[in-house]
Amino acid sequence: MSTPYPFTAIVGQDDLRLGLLLNAVSPAVGGVLVRGEKGTAKSTAVRALAALMPEVSVVPGCRFSCDPVSPDPACPDGPHAEAAGVSRAARTVELPVGASEDRLVGALDIERALSEGVKAFEPGLLADAHRGILYVDEVNLLHDHLVDLLLDAAAMGASYVEREGVSVRHAARFLLVGTMNPEEGELRPQLLDRFGLTVEVAASRDTDERVEVVRRRLAYDDDPEGFAARWAGEESALRERIAAARALLPRVVLGDGVLRQIAATCAAFEVDGMRADIVMARTATALAAWAGREEVTADDVRQAALLALPHRRRRNPFDAPGLDEDKLDQTLDEAGPQENNDGDDRPDPDPDPDPDGGGDDDGGGGGGGGVPPQADGDRTPPRGESGDTPSQAPEGSPDAPGRSTGAEQQPVASAEPFRTKMLSVPGLGEGAAGRRSRARTEHGRTTGARRPQGALTKLHLAATVQAAAPHQRARGRSGRGLVVRRDDLRQATREGREGNLVLFVVDASGSMAARQRMSAVKGAVLSLLLDAYQRRDKVGLVTFRGKEAEVALPPTSSVDAAASRLESLPTGGRTPLAAGLLKAHDVLRVERLRDPSRRPLLVVVTDGRATGGPEPVALAGRAGRLHRSEGTAAVVVDCESGYVRLGLAGELARELGGTAVTLDELRADSIAGLVKDVTAAGRAA
């Protein structure tokens, strides 16, 4: 086993080290999520933490690490007789992103279970991690079905493995530590909330600090054991401090005043549920124990809020992470003890946070409401020198913005996002698990059976019995058990949902530049991006205006990045619609080679006008038919407005072999229906 990098040798990254150490002091804090760019010692710090964790006492020979003082009565290796425990180091178990379900939770020997009635169980990673650390690198890339299993185990402290009526349960209590690069996509809110703390890390910009990082890393790579030996004294001292803090933890007092500050802070930042309050209380207590104090202070509460609340106040992937520290300080001051004239330290029953009557300027925006924080003034188009709002001019008039196709307009803010209809790719795919289009998956409803190809993962019991039944006499069956051979086993085929590649092609030309229209268009695309995030899609963004089209964002799992590019999108110039469609074709061609199982959904957002160059409309039609010939599912979001409509977006949809929807029809609550299936190329013919 290689020598791990010493925890005390890590340079900087104070928040990262503190978050991990607090969990070492009090595992009840609930783990930590480390977010940051690549190459910032995230994995190094997590792996180094294992050497600082106190040893655990386990029942000898138990594969599930039962505590000899109170063994699990339902342990598959039990019941355990009274015996002295053996001590071993706490384990750090790494969960690979591409792990199978059986590798995570364990697997049953189905053949022995059917023929002998024996629960032959091979433990998985959850059993190995019991009473230790479960580390998930790139946790945001973990498949949904593994996320669901992690959520269940984290919530119940146990893992359940079931195969057609045969079930095994074992304890699975672990410290969950995850690392992720936000550029590659965000976590599902349910799993995000399971992490007690979150820390943001970034590479230092201080030259001396960067030099020291390189110097220590090179020294470690040259002689890991010698480097670790030089830091052994610091490691031992830190290990002793953790043990002392653990011993002090039960004596730490969490007063009513501090609890009031915790509750007021969680309420002020509008976090969901009560888990944040509990985690803050445990974190503040651990901070006091780490500092060697027996009483929690307001500073502990403040630090606990900075660690426990940023990831809980986010309501959608477009909200900026972090806390408004000025608001946090104000909330703590208001909820803290007030000195009255009579010397009483009780809080003022009716404090006035704003004597001037001005109120809170941000309107509680730091609380992370259901939409990205944005001042009302940002939603109002800027006024000209005369004070008139440009968007008030009728569209098509000489004073209307976007009238001139040559001038570039400044980016405008998007309208409020809304819940959209589900746009799905027709047919049955076999792509990555998600929530958009029908697909053959490992999870979902059972639709049939087949012979297993490789390891059996989902048994179809009825089909297996049907295959084995005709051969029982020839196999000499004499008892009650069914004589089952490997050839009899049948794999269940299941149908679920897959994630798709949703490629947005957005018209940013002068015809779209009227502020009210472009604001609505951005709001619609932002809504579709939010829908793509929830359905676990990859997204890409192509824009076209002036003389050319460009890939504003290559296909990625980071919906945040797409939303950011959309917000800063300028408009103006001619409408090279054909160039936008051809650029999208190039992007999809490369993605088909890179990930052939992920089916694309092309979303063209335009009013259908095409200008610039010879025969722009005919060129756009030919580009649309190119997509249709390759079977690309497409939908055109018709942004045309006004009393006179040319219906050009509908014509484009027909060339693409897809469907056209207006901005109003895109809303899930519109009277046009709740689900809009995209017509695949060739199906309409």
XYZ file of N, CA, C and O in Angstrom, residues 421 662 664-676:
60
model
N -43.058 22.213 -20.897
C -43.503 20.886 -21.293
C -42.296 19.985 -21.499
O -41.197 20.450 -21.776
N -44.941 27.578 -29.999
C -44.759 28.989 -29.676
C -44.262 29.117 -28.243
O -44.266 28.151 -27.473
N -45.705 30.632 -25.862
C -46.820 30.374 -24.944
C -47.098 28.885 -24.819
O -47.390 28.381 -23.729
N -47.015 28.153 -25.922
C -47.286 26.713 -25.889
C -46.215 25.942 -25.144
O -46.437 24.813 -24.711
N -45.034 26.551 -24.984
C -43.940 25.866 -24.305
C -44.202 25.704 -22.816
O -43.653 24.811 -22.170
N -45.052 26.546 -22.259
C -45.345 26.466 -20.835
C -46.134 25.207 -20.528
O -47.057 24.844 -21.243
N -45.766 24.539 -19.423
C -46.419 23.289 -19.061
C -47.867 23.500 -18.673
O -48.682 22.583 -18.783
N -48.232 24.701 -18.229
C -49.604 24.944 -17.785
C -50.474 25.529 -18.895
O -51.588 25.980 -18.642
N -49.975 25.527 -20.138
C -50.799 26.049 -21.222
C -51.874 25.043 -21.598
O -51.775 23.856 -21.309
N -52.908 25.507 -22.277
C -54.041 24.639 -22.585
C -53.727 23.688 -23.734
O -54.522 22.804 -24.047
N -52.546 23.812 -24.344
C -52.207 22.953 -25.482
C -51.832 21.543 -25.058
O -51.664 20.679 -25.886
N -51.686 21.290 -23.763
C -51.350 19.953 -23.293
C -50.062 19.972 -22.503
O -49.311 20.928 -22.540
N -49.789 18.907 -21.780
C -48.653 18.874 -20.891
C -47.405 18.274 -21.512
O -46.308 18.551 -21.081
N -47.524 17.395 -22.507
C -46.360 16.748 -23.084
C -46.376 16.936 -24.586
O -47.412 16.781 -25.226
N -45.225 17.299 -25.157
C -45.111 17.506 -26.595
C -44.005 16.594 -27.112
O -42.830 16.821 -26.858
